[in-house]
PDB file of C-alpha atoms in Angstrom:
ATOM      1  CA  MET A   1     -51.365  89.542  12.376  1.00 51.00           C
ATOM      2  CA  LYS A   2     -53.660  87.298  13.843  1.00 73.00           C
ATOM      3  CA  PRO A   3     -54.024  86.919  17.218  1.00 83.00           C
ATOM      4  CA  ALA A   4     -52.853  83.258  17.767  1.00 82.00           C
ATOM      5  CA  LEU A   5     -50.246  84.125  14.691  1.00 84.00           C
ATOM      6  CA  ILE A   6     -48.957  85.927  18.141  1.00 87.00           C
ATOM      7  CA  ARG A   7     -49.476  83.292  20.410  1.00 88.00           C
ATOM      8  CA  LEU A   8     -47.505  80.716  18.563  1.00 88.00           C
ATOM      9  CA  HIS A   9     -45.033  83.388  18.041  1.00 89.00           C
ATOM     10  CA  ILE A  10     -45.046  83.302  22.361  1.00 93.00           C
ATOM     11  CA  ALA A  11     -45.064  79.773  22.318  1.00 92.00           C
ATOM     12  CA  VAL A  12     -41.893  79.064  19.653  1.00 92.00           C
ATOM     13  CA  PHE A  13     -40.897  82.376  21.311  1.00 94.00           C
ATOM     14  CA  LEU A  14     -40.759  80.379  25.104  1.00 95.00           C
ATOM     15  CA  TRP A  15     -39.153  76.965  23.456  1.00 94.00           C
ATOM     16  CA  GLY A  16     -36.080  78.726  23.081  1.00 93.00           C
ATOM     17  CA  PHE A  17     -35.730  80.561  25.682  1.00 95.00           C
ATOM     18  CA  THR A  18     -35.425  76.475  27.491  1.00 96.00           C
ATOM     19  CA  GLY A  19     -32.039  76.283  25.965  1.00 96.00           C
ATOM     20  CA  ILE A  20     -31.274  79.832  28.207  1.00 97.00           C
ATOM     21  CA  LEU A  21     -33.252  77.834  31.452  1.00 97.00           C
ATOM     22  CA  GLY A  22     -31.424  74.831  30.719  1.00 96.00           C
ATOM     23  CA  ARG A  23     -27.595  76.810  31.332  1.00 96.00           C
ATOM     24  CA  LEU A  24     -29.308  78.838  34.190  1.00 97.00           C
ATOM     25  CA  ILE A  25     -30.205  76.153  36.696  1.00 98.00           C
ATOM     26  CA  SER A  26     -27.163  74.370  37.842  1.00 96.00           C
ATOM     27  CA  LEU A  27     -28.419  70.673  38.478  1.00 97.00           C
ATOM     28  CA  ASN A  28     -27.525  68.072  36.333  1.00 96.00           C
ATOM     29  CA  GLU A  29     -29.623  67.033  33.243  1.00 97.00           C
ATOM     30  CA  GLY A  30     -30.254  64.548  34.336  1.00 97.00           C
ATOM     31  CA  TRP A  31     -32.382  66.178  37.717  1.00 98.00           C
ATOM     32  CA  LEU A  32     -33.086  69.288  35.993  1.00 98.00           C
ATOM     33  CA  VAL A  33     -35.893  66.933  33.655  1.00 98.00           C
ATOM     34  CA  TRP A  34     -37.193  65.421  36.261  1.00 98.00           C
ATOM     35  CA  TRP A  35     -37.836  68.352  38.241  1.00 98.00           C
ATOM     36  CA  ARG A  36     -39.211  69.605  35.174  1.00 98.00           C
ATOM     37  CA  MET A  37     -41.635  66.848  34.348  1.00 98.00           C
ATOM     38  CA  LEU A  38     -42.412  66.700  37.707  1.00 98.00           C
ATOM     39  CA  ILE A  39     -44.228  69.833  38.502  1.00 98.00           C
ATOM     40  CA  ALA A  40     -45.280  70.048  35.511  1.00 97.00           C
ATOM     41  CA  ALA A  41     -47.199  67.049  35.314  1.00 97.00           C
ATOM     42  CA  PHE A  42     -48.048  68.507  38.769  1.00 97.00           C
ATOM     43  CA  ALA A  43     -49.682  71.805  37.601  1.00 96.00           C
ATOM     44  CA  LEU A  44     -51.338  69.369  34.370  1.00 96.00           C
ATOM     45  CA  TRP A  45     -53.016  67.592  36.564  1.00 97.00           C
ATOM     46  CA  ILE A  46     -54.782  70.065  38.516  1.00 96.00           C
ATOM     47  CA  LEU A  47     -55.367  72.549  35.710  1.00 94.00           C
ATOM     48  CA  PHE A  48     -57.477  70.549  33.728  1.00 94.00           C
ATOM     49  CA  PHE A  49     -59.182  67.984  37.045  1.00 94.00           C
ATOM     50  CA  PHE A  50     -61.033  71.338  37.737  1.00 94.00           C
ATOM     51  CA  SER A  51     -61.206  72.646  34.143  1.00 92.00           C
ATOM     52  CA  ARG A  52     -63.006  68.882  33.763  1.00 90.00           C
ATOM     53  CA  GLN A  53     -60.636  67.690  30.645  1.00 87.00           C
ATOM     54  CA  ILE A  54     -58.974  64.707  32.378  1.00 91.00           C
ATOM     55  CA  GLN A  55     -60.032  61.601  29.959  1.00 90.00           C
ATOM     56  CA  LYS A  56     -59.326  57.721  30.857  1.00 90.00           C
ATOM     57  CA  VAL A  57     -57.715  55.924  28.930  1.00 90.00           C
ATOM     58  CA  SER A  58     -56.717  51.842  29.024  1.00 90.00           C
ATOM     59  CA  LEU A  59     -53.982  50.057  30.587  1.00 92.00           C
ATOM     60  CA  ARG A  60     -52.039  49.200  27.489  1.00 91.00           C
ATOM     61  CA  ASP A  61     -52.494  52.658  25.525  1.00 91.00           C
ATOM     62  CA  PHE A  62     -51.206  54.207  29.210  1.00 93.00           C
ATOM     63  CA  VAL A  63     -48.068  51.773  28.511  1.00 94.00           C
ATOM     64  CA  LYS A  64     -47.860  53.419  25.042  1.00 93.00           C
ATOM     65  CA  ILE A  65     -48.141  57.303  25.681  1.00 93.00           C
ATOM     66  CA  ALA A  66     -45.354  56.858  28.637  1.00 94.00           C
ATOM     67  CA  SER A  67     -43.457  55.022  26.384  1.00 96.00           C
ATOM     68  CA  ILE A  68     -42.851  57.609  24.625  1.00 94.00           C
ATOM     69  CA  GLY A  69     -42.744  59.954  27.262  1.00 95.00           C
ATOM     70  CA  THR A  70     -39.882  57.897  28.538  1.00 97.00           C
ATOM     71  CA  ILE A  71     -38.603  58.535  25.112  1.00 97.00           C
ATOM     72  CA  LEU A  72     -39.477  62.072  25.501  1.00 96.00           C
ATOM     73  CA  SER A  73     -38.230  62.510  28.520  1.00 97.00           C
ATOM     74  CA  LEU A  74     -34.292  60.845  27.610  1.00 97.00           C
ATOM     75  CA  HIS A  75     -35.201  63.551  24.653  1.00 97.00           C
ATOM     76  CA  TRP A  76     -34.476  66.758  27.295  1.00 97.00           C
ATOM     77  CA  LEU A  77     -32.415  64.772  29.393  1.00 98.00           C
ATOM     78  CA  LEU A  78     -29.744  64.722  25.620  1.00 98.00           C
ATOM     79  CA  PHE A  79     -30.679  68.606  24.905  1.00 97.00           C
ATOM     80  CA  TYR A  80     -29.794  69.652  28.696  1.00 98.00           C
ATOM     81  CA  GLY A  81     -26.832  67.604  27.969  1.00 97.00           C
ATOM     82  CA  SER A  82     -26.115  68.866  25.205  1.00 97.00           C
ATOM     83  CA  ILE A  83     -25.635  72.911  26.571  1.00 97.00           C
ATOM     84  CA  LYS A  84     -24.219  71.198  29.875  1.00 95.00           C
ATOM     85  CA  TYR A  85     -21.083  69.759  27.298  1.00 95.00           C
ATOM     86  CA  SER A  86     -20.903  72.692  24.944  1.00 95.00           C
ATOM     87  CA  ASN A  87     -23.519  75.379  24.710  1.00 96.00           C
ATOM     88  CA  VAL A  88     -27.050  76.505  24.116  1.00 96.00           C
ATOM     89  CA  SER A  89     -25.929  77.863  20.537  1.00 95.00           C
ATOM     90  CA  ILE A  90     -24.676  74.242  20.214  1.00 95.00           C
ATOM     91  CA  ALA A  91     -27.851  72.318  21.239  1.00 95.00           C
ATOM     92  CA  LEU A  92     -30.138  74.201  19.115  1.00 94.00           C
ATOM     93  CA  THR A  93     -27.917  73.624  16.431  1.00 93.00           C
ATOM     94  CA  CYS A  94     -28.572  70.168  16.209  1.00 93.00           C
ATOM     95  CA  LEU A  95     -31.589  70.184  17.653  1.00 90.00           C
ATOM     96  CA  ALA A  96     -32.485  72.306  14.366  1.00 87.00           C
ATOM     97  CA  THR A  97     -31.066  69.193  12.058  1.00 87.00           C
ATOM     98  CA  THR A  98     -34.980  67.456  13.676  1.00 86.00           C
ATOM     99  CA  GLY A  99     -37.091  67.998  10.117  1.00 77.00           C
ATOM    100  CA  LEU A 100     -34.633  66.500   8.418  1.00 79.00           C
ATOM    101  CA  LEU A 101     -33.884  63.829  10.313  1.00 84.00           C
ATOM    102  CA  SER A 102     -37.068  63.100  10.384  1.00 82.00           C
ATOM    103  CA  ALA A 103     -37.470  63.582   6.577  1.00 78.00           C
ATOM    104  CA  VAL A 104     -35.160  60.079   6.700  1.00 80.00           C
ATOM    105  CA  ILE A 105     -36.094  58.211   9.456  1.00 84.00           C
ATOM    106  CA  GLU A 106     -40.274  58.843   8.120  1.00 82.00           C
ATOM    107  CA  PRO A 107     -40.751  56.566   5.417  1.00 84.00           C
ATOM    108  CA  LEU A 108     -38.229  54.232   7.279  1.00 81.00           C
ATOM    109  CA  PHE A 109     -41.270  53.572   9.742  1.00 81.00           C
ATOM    110  CA  PHE A 110     -44.427  53.352   7.708  1.00 77.00           C
ATOM    111  CA  ARG A 111     -42.716  52.075   4.889  1.00 80.00           C
ATOM    112  CA  LYS A 112     -42.660  55.096   2.196  1.00 81.00           C
ATOM    113  CA  ARG A 113     -39.813  55.863  -0.473  1.00 81.00           C
ATOM    114  CA  ILE A 114     -36.618  57.982   0.721  1.00 76.00           C
ATOM    115  CA  ASN A 115     -37.069  61.002  -1.330  1.00 77.00           C
ATOM    116  CA  PRO A 116     -33.775  61.173  -3.298  1.00 83.00           C
ATOM    117  CA  THR A 117     -34.440  65.291  -2.476  1.00 82.00           C
ATOM    118  CA  GLU A 118     -34.386  65.165   0.847  1.00 78.00           C
ATOM    119  CA  ILE A 119     -31.354  62.969   1.014  1.00 81.00           C
ATOM    120  CA  ILE A 120     -29.578  66.368  -1.021  1.00 85.00           C
ATOM    121  CA  LEU A 121     -31.183  68.063   2.075  1.00 82.00           C
ATOM    122  CA  GLY A 122     -29.952  65.836   4.422  1.00 82.00           C
ATOM    123  CA  SER A 123     -26.303  65.931   3.517  1.00 85.00           C
ATOM    124  CA  PHE A 124     -26.381  70.277   3.379  1.00 84.00           C
ATOM    125  CA  ALA A 125     -27.349  69.736   6.935  1.00 87.00           C
ATOM    126  CA  LEU A 126     -24.980  67.184   7.506  1.00 87.00           C
ATOM    127  CA  ALA A 127     -22.599  69.134   5.615  1.00 92.00           C
ATOM    128  CA  GLY A 128     -23.240  72.172   8.463  1.00 92.00           C
ATOM    129  CA  ILE A 129     -23.176  69.997  11.421  1.00 92.00           C
ATOM    130  CA  VAL A 130     -19.589  68.449  10.313  1.00 93.00           C
ATOM    131  CA  ILE A 131     -18.133  71.890   9.421  1.00 94.00           C
ATOM    132  CA  ILE A 132     -19.656  72.848  12.804  1.00 93.00           C
ATOM    133  CA  TYR A 133     -17.829  69.856  14.411  1.00 93.00           C
ATOM    134  CA  PHE A 134     -14.354  70.303  12.820  1.00 93.00           C
ATOM    135  CA  SER A 135     -14.329  74.128  13.782  1.00 91.00           C
ATOM    136  CA  ASN A 136     -15.880  73.522  17.836  1.00 88.00           C
ATOM    137  CA  LEU A 137     -13.419  70.141  18.885  1.00 90.00           C
ATOM    138  CA  GLN A 138     -13.479  71.566  22.307  1.00 93.00           C
ATOM    139  CA  PHE A 139     -17.462  71.360  21.305  1.00 93.00           C
ATOM    140  CA  SER A 140     -17.887  67.507  19.994  1.00 94.00           C
ATOM    141  CA  VAL A 141     -19.628  66.086  23.008  1.00 96.00           C
ATOM    142  CA  GLY A 142     -21.753  68.409  23.019  1.00 96.00           C
ATOM    143  CA  ILE A 143     -22.439  67.877  19.578  1.00 96.00           C
ATOM    144  CA  TYR A 144     -22.479  64.238  19.601  1.00 96.00           C
ATOM    145  CA  VAL A 145     -25.120  64.371  22.579  1.00 97.00           C
ATOM    146  CA  GLY A 146     -26.885  66.751  20.979  1.00 96.00           C
ATOM    147  CA  LEU A 147     -27.940  65.335  17.389  1.00 95.00           C
ATOM    148  CA  LEU A 148     -28.341  62.014  19.439  1.00 97.00           C
ATOM    149  CA  SER A 149     -31.414  64.526  21.077  1.00 96.00           C
ATOM    150  CA  SER A 150     -32.190  65.548  18.291  1.00 94.00           C
ATOM    151  CA  LEU A 151     -33.552  61.877  16.764  1.00 94.00           C
ATOM    152  CA  ALA A 152     -34.814  61.362  20.251  1.00 95.00           C
ATOM    153  CA  THR A 153     -36.930  63.767  19.135  1.00 92.00           C
ATOM    154  CA  VAL A 154     -37.792  62.922  15.858  1.00 90.00           C
ATOM    155  CA  ILE A 155     -38.902  59.200  16.977  1.00 92.00           C
ATOM    156  CA  VAL A 156     -41.233  60.757  19.666  1.00 90.00           C
ATOM    157  CA  SER A 157     -42.365  61.998  16.848  1.00 86.00           C
ATOM    158  CA  VAL A 158     -42.921  58.954  14.751  1.00 86.00           C
ATOM    159  CA  LEU A 159     -44.736  57.544  17.027  1.00 88.00           C
ATOM    160  CA  ASN A 160     -47.137  59.847  18.250  1.00 83.00           C
ATOM    161  CA  LYS A 161     -47.962  58.917  14.565  1.00 78.00           C
ATOM    162  CA  LYS A 162     -47.791  55.621  14.108  1.00 75.00           C
ATOM    163  CA  ILE A 163     -48.687  54.508  17.710  1.00 74.00           C
ATOM    164  CA  VAL A 164     -51.423  57.101  19.280  1.00 66.00           C
ATOM    165  CA  SER A 165     -54.916  58.258  18.375  1.00 69.00           C
ATOM    166  CA  GLY A 166     -58.313  58.262  19.386  1.00 77.00           C
ATOM    167  CA  TYR A 167     -57.180  60.989  22.258  1.00 83.00           C
ATOM    168  CA  THR A 168     -56.994  63.835  22.471  1.00 85.00           C
ATOM    169  CA  PRO A 169     -53.633  66.438  22.432  1.00 86.00           C
ATOM    170  CA  GLN A 170     -54.551  67.377  25.673  1.00 88.00           C
ATOM    171  CA  ALA A 171     -54.871  64.009  26.660  1.00 89.00           C
ATOM    172  CA  ILE A 172     -51.570  62.279  25.244  1.00 89.00           C
ATOM    173  CA  THR A 173     -49.597  65.566  26.258  1.00 91.00           C
ATOM    174  CA  LEU A 174     -50.484  64.341  30.259  1.00 94.00           C
ATOM    175  CA  TYR A 175     -50.390  61.007  30.201  1.00 95.00           C
ATOM    176  CA  GLN A 176     -47.177  61.476  28.150  1.00 94.00           C
ATOM    177  CA  LEU A 177     -45.416  64.376  31.021  1.00 95.00           C
ATOM    178  CA  SER A 178     -46.799  61.098  33.786  1.00 97.00           C
ATOM    179  CA  GLY A 179     -46.277  58.679  31.898  1.00 96.00           C
ATOM    180  CA  GLY A 180     -42.035  59.635  31.467  1.00 96.00           C
ATOM    181  CA  PHE A 181     -41.434  61.131  34.796  1.00 98.00           C
ATOM    182  CA  ILE A 182     -42.202  57.822  36.044  1.00 97.00           C
ATOM    183  CA  GLY A 183     -40.188  55.582  33.779  1.00 97.00           C
ATOM    184  CA  LEU A 184     -37.343  58.787  33.731  1.00 98.00           C
ATOM    185  CA  THR A 185     -37.313  57.835  38.202  1.00 98.00           C
ATOM    186  CA  LEU A 186     -36.796  54.282  37.579  1.00 97.00           C
ATOM    187  CA  LEU A 187     -33.812  55.288  34.481  1.00 97.00           C
ATOM    188  CA  MET A 188     -31.837  57.919  37.245  1.00 97.00           C
ATOM    189  CA  PRO A 189     -30.851  54.779  39.201  1.00 96.00           C
ATOM    190  CA  PHE A 190     -29.286  53.768  36.624  1.00 96.00           C
ATOM    191  CA  TYR A 191     -28.739  57.270  35.152  1.00 95.00           C
ATOM    192  CA  ASN A 192     -26.225  58.663  38.952  1.00 95.00           C
ATOM    193  CA  ILE A 193     -24.792  55.167  38.909  1.00 95.00           C
ATOM    194  CA  LEU A 194     -22.853  56.144  35.229  1.00 93.00           C
ATOM    195  CA  LEU A 195     -22.758  59.342  36.009  1.00 90.00           C
ATOM    196  CA  HIS A 196     -21.269  59.012  39.364  1.00 91.00           C
ATOM    197  CA  SER A 197     -24.051  61.254  40.538  1.00 90.00           C
ATOM    198  CA  SER A 198     -26.699  61.209  43.126  1.00 92.00           C
ATOM    199  CA  ILE A 199     -30.069  63.026  43.926  1.00 93.00           C
ATOM    200  CA  GLN A 200     -29.708  66.816  43.461  1.00 96.00           C
ATOM    201  CA  TYR A 201     -32.375  69.033  44.613  1.00 97.00           C
ATOM    202  CA  PRO A 202     -32.806  72.574  43.634  1.00 97.00           C
ATOM    203  CA  THR A 203     -31.653  75.559  44.691  1.00 97.00           C
ATOM    204  CA  SER A 204     -33.690  78.694  45.528  1.00 97.00           C
ATOM    205  CA  ILE A 205     -32.557  79.764  42.199  1.00 98.00           C
ATOM    206  CA  ASP A 206     -33.341  77.585  40.931  1.00 98.00           C
ATOM    207  CA  TRP A 207     -36.545  76.512  42.048  1.00 98.00           C
ATOM    208  CA  ILE A 208     -38.170  80.358  40.052  1.00 98.00           C
ATOM    209  CA  TRP A 209     -35.838  78.714  36.987  1.00 98.00           C
ATOM    210  CA  LEU A 210     -37.188  74.841  37.268  1.00 98.00           C
ATOM    211  CA  ILE A 211     -41.405  76.493  38.109  1.00 98.00           C
ATOM    212  CA  VAL A 212     -40.894  79.555  35.287  1.00 98.00           C
ATOM    213  CA  LEU A 213     -39.332  76.174  32.465  1.00 98.00           C
ATOM    214  CA  ALA A 214     -42.101  73.622  33.597  1.00 97.00           C
ATOM    215  CA  ILE A 215     -45.378  76.662  34.179  1.00 97.00           C
ATOM    216  CA  PHE A 216     -43.880  78.889  30.754  1.00 96.00           C
ATOM    217  CA  CYS A 217     -42.686  77.102  28.797  1.00 96.00           C
ATOM    218  CA  THR A 218     -43.901  72.683  28.742  1.00 95.00           C
ATOM    219  CA  VAL A 219     -47.292  74.345  29.865  1.00 94.00           C
ATOM    220  CA  LEU A 220     -48.256  77.619  29.060  1.00 94.00           C
ATOM    221  CA  THR A 221     -46.661  77.179  25.605  1.00 94.00           C
ATOM    222  CA  PHE A 222     -48.486  73.176  25.318  1.00 90.00           C
ATOM    223  CA  LEU A 223     -52.352  75.532  26.001  1.00 88.00           C
ATOM    224  CA  LEU A 224     -50.426  78.208  23.007  1.00 89.00           C
ATOM    225  CA  TYR A 225     -50.103  75.082  20.952  1.00 87.00           C
ATOM    226  CA  ILE A 226     -53.339  74.064  20.756  1.00 83.00           C
ATOM    227  CA  ARG A 227     -55.121  77.313  20.609  1.00 80.00           C
ATOM    228  CA  ALA A 228     -52.772  77.213  17.361  1.00 81.00           C
ATOM    229  CA  LEU A 229     -53.405  74.073  16.029  1.00 74.00           C
ATOM    230  CA  LYS A 230     -57.361  75.133  16.244  1.00 75.00           C
ATOM    231  CA  GLN A 231     -56.548  78.874  14.372  1.00 78.00           C
ATOM    232  CA  LEU A 232     -53.790  78.816  12.068  1.00 78.00           C
ATOM    233  CA  SER A 233     -53.265  76.418   8.796  1.00 70.00           C
ATOM    234  CA  ALA A 234     -49.993  73.214   9.313  1.00 66.00           C
ATOM    235  CA  PHE A 235     -48.347  75.291   6.651  1.00 64.00           C
ATOM    236  CA  THR A 236     -48.333  78.699   9.174  1.00 74.00           C
ATOM    237  CA  ILE A 237     -47.415  75.524  12.193  1.00 76.00           C
ATOM    238  CA  ASN A 238     -44.102  74.407  10.246  1.00 70.00           C
ATOM    239  CA  LEU A 239     -42.723  77.663   9.279  1.00 72.00           C
ATOM    240  CA  THR A 240     -42.636  79.349  12.771  1.00 80.00           C
ATOM    241  CA  LEU A 241     -41.082  76.172  14.559  1.00 81.00           C
ATOM    242  CA  THR A 242     -38.085  76.540  11.963  1.00 79.00           C
ATOM    243  CA  LEU A 243     -37.784  79.577  14.112  1.00 83.00           C
ATOM    244  CA  GLU A 244     -37.604  78.548  17.267  1.00 89.00           C
ATOM    245  CA  PRO A 245     -33.388  77.907  16.615  1.00 90.00           C
ATOM    246  CA  ILE A 246     -32.768  80.740  15.266  1.00 89.00           C
ATOM    247  CA  TYR A 247     -34.607  82.490  18.717  1.00 92.00           C
ATOM    248  CA  GLY A 248     -32.613  80.628  21.035  1.00 94.00           C
ATOM    249  CA  ILE A 249     -29.739  81.266  19.526  1.00 93.00           C
ATOM    250  CA  ILE A 250     -30.306  85.692  19.365  1.00 93.00           C
ATOM    251  CA  LEU A 251     -31.084  84.600  23.092  1.00 95.00           C
ATOM    252  CA  ALA A 252     -27.757  82.835  24.020  1.00 95.00           C
ATOM    253  CA  PHE A 253     -25.239  85.618  21.910  1.00 95.00           C
ATOM    254  CA  ALA A 254     -27.613  88.048  23.891  1.00 95.00           C
ATOM    255  CA  VAL A 255     -27.799  86.254  27.562  1.00 95.00           C
ATOM    256  CA  PHE A 256     -24.330  85.117  27.471  1.00 95.00           C
ATOM    257  CA  HIS A 257     -22.371  86.706  24.231  1.00 95.00           C
ATOM    258  CA  GLU A 258     -21.892  82.592  22.997  1.00 94.00           C
ATOM    259  CA  ASN A 259     -20.893  84.819  19.450  1.00 91.00           C
ATOM    260  CA  LYS A 260     -17.708  84.954  21.727  1.00 89.00           C
ATOM    261  CA  TYR A 261     -16.987  81.748  21.633  1.00 87.00           C
ATOM    262  CA  LEU A 262     -17.695  80.122  17.771  1.00 89.00           C
ATOM    263  CA  SER A 263     -15.991  80.323  15.721  1.00 88.00           C
ATOM    264  CA  ASP A 264     -16.667  82.060  11.772  1.00 90.00           C
ATOM    265  CA  TYR A 265     -17.402  78.337  10.958  1.00 93.00           C
ATOM    266  CA  PHE A 266     -19.742  77.522  13.130  1.00 94.00           C
ATOM    267  CA  TYR A 267     -21.848  80.870  10.982  1.00 93.00           C
ATOM    268  CA  ILE A 268     -21.537  78.784   8.360  1.00 94.00           C
ATOM    269  CA  GLY A 269     -22.492  76.109   9.433  1.00 93.00           C
ATOM    270  CA  PHE A 270     -25.255  77.125  10.551  1.00 92.00           C
ATOM    271  CA  ALA A 271     -25.969  78.488   7.537  1.00 92.00           C
ATOM    272  CA  LEU A 272     -26.144  75.148   5.773  1.00 91.00           C
ATOM    273  CA  ILE A 273     -27.913  73.589   8.428  1.00 89.00           C
ATOM    274  CA  LEU A 274     -30.639  76.416   7.081  1.00 87.00           C
ATOM    275  CA  VAL A 275     -30.637  76.559   3.746  1.00 88.00           C
ATOM    276  CA  ALA A 276     -31.273  73.057   4.469  1.00 86.00           C
ATOM    277  CA  VAL A 277     -34.824  73.723   6.365  1.00 81.00           C
ATOM    278  CA  LEU A 278     -35.937  76.210   5.096  1.00 82.00           C
ATOM    279  CA  LEU A 279     -35.767  74.447   1.550  1.00 84.00           C
ATOM    280  CA  GLN A 280     -37.218  71.521   3.312  1.00 76.00           C
ATOM    281  CA  MET A 281     -39.930  73.662   4.102  1.00 73.00           C
ATOM    282  CA  ARG A 282     -40.572  74.814   0.678  1.00 76.00           C
ATOM    283  CA  ARG A 283     -41.070  71.412  -0.717  1.00 76.00           C
ATOM    284  CA  LEU A 284     -43.790  71.292   1.789  1.00 67.00           C
ATOM    285  CA  ILE A 285     -45.126  73.857   0.800  1.00 68.00           C
ATOM    286  CA  LYS A 286     -45.748  73.063  -2.629  1.00 72.00           C
ATOM    287  CA  GLN A 287     -47.121  69.448  -1.927  1.00 68.00           C
ATOM    288  CA  THR A 288     -49.355  70.495   0.846  1.00 60.00           C
ATOM    289  CA  GLY A 289     -50.263  73.929  -1.882  1.00 57.00           C
ATOM    290  CA  ALA A 290     -49.471  77.803  -0.439  1.00 48.00           C
ATOM    291  CA  GLY A 291     -53.245  78.499  -1.361  1.00 47.00           C
ATOM    292  CA  GLU A 292     -53.195  77.052   2.837  1.00 47.00           C
ATOM    293  CA  LYS A 293     -51.624  79.932   4.013  1.00 48.00           C
ATOM    294  CA  GLN A 294     -52.616  82.522   6.517  1.00 48.00           C
TER     295      GLN A 294
END
């Protein structure tokens, strides 16, 4: 196995671990994301300053990138909210629908025709979500929030393709995290009013988990992912990324024994979503050519 592929799997595994950390950290979802973005952005500024990788951007482009970063912060807020209102497995299952949502939403943004096959595959995923929903009604709020989280990350992906260009991935990540932190900070007073909350400070153990989340599961994963992009094919990367919810759910079963709280229908629903995702991946392989595999 190539070192680049090992690095990519480490990054995906760490992304899957973020759900575990979201449940371990006692902060509510809003302040959890606020502290995560603060620590991660601060670490990236220090890292890129000393490695001289800070790329200047115009004010106009910074506003665009920061706006996308704010949507990214909302994606994280909704993702951790889904965990708080349900559990890690439910949140990650909802996140697994991202690829299929993207297949439907991207054509709307770029004014392309929606492929009927993707509608059928999307229906498979929708059927899976419906089965999970009605067999786990106690987690209904978490499912709603999780699907909104999936929608938010699709919007981030689409806007990155449509708006952001001419900058290195390092610059985009730096300014998205920084701008997202600023945007979230401006939104937090409204969040506090809506949820009857107030500023929350991490406990001693929260600091440990937050540093792991921000440094290892955000900054380190980004660096590993960027290196993988340079050495692996798009096919290999996209196929490996589909493992994130699987890694996360296995970890949730091992750490929190969440399998005890999920009905048998959860596995049927998850299987439908997974089959739809794999079939969509198979379609993409045929379109781009399997000769790119590594």
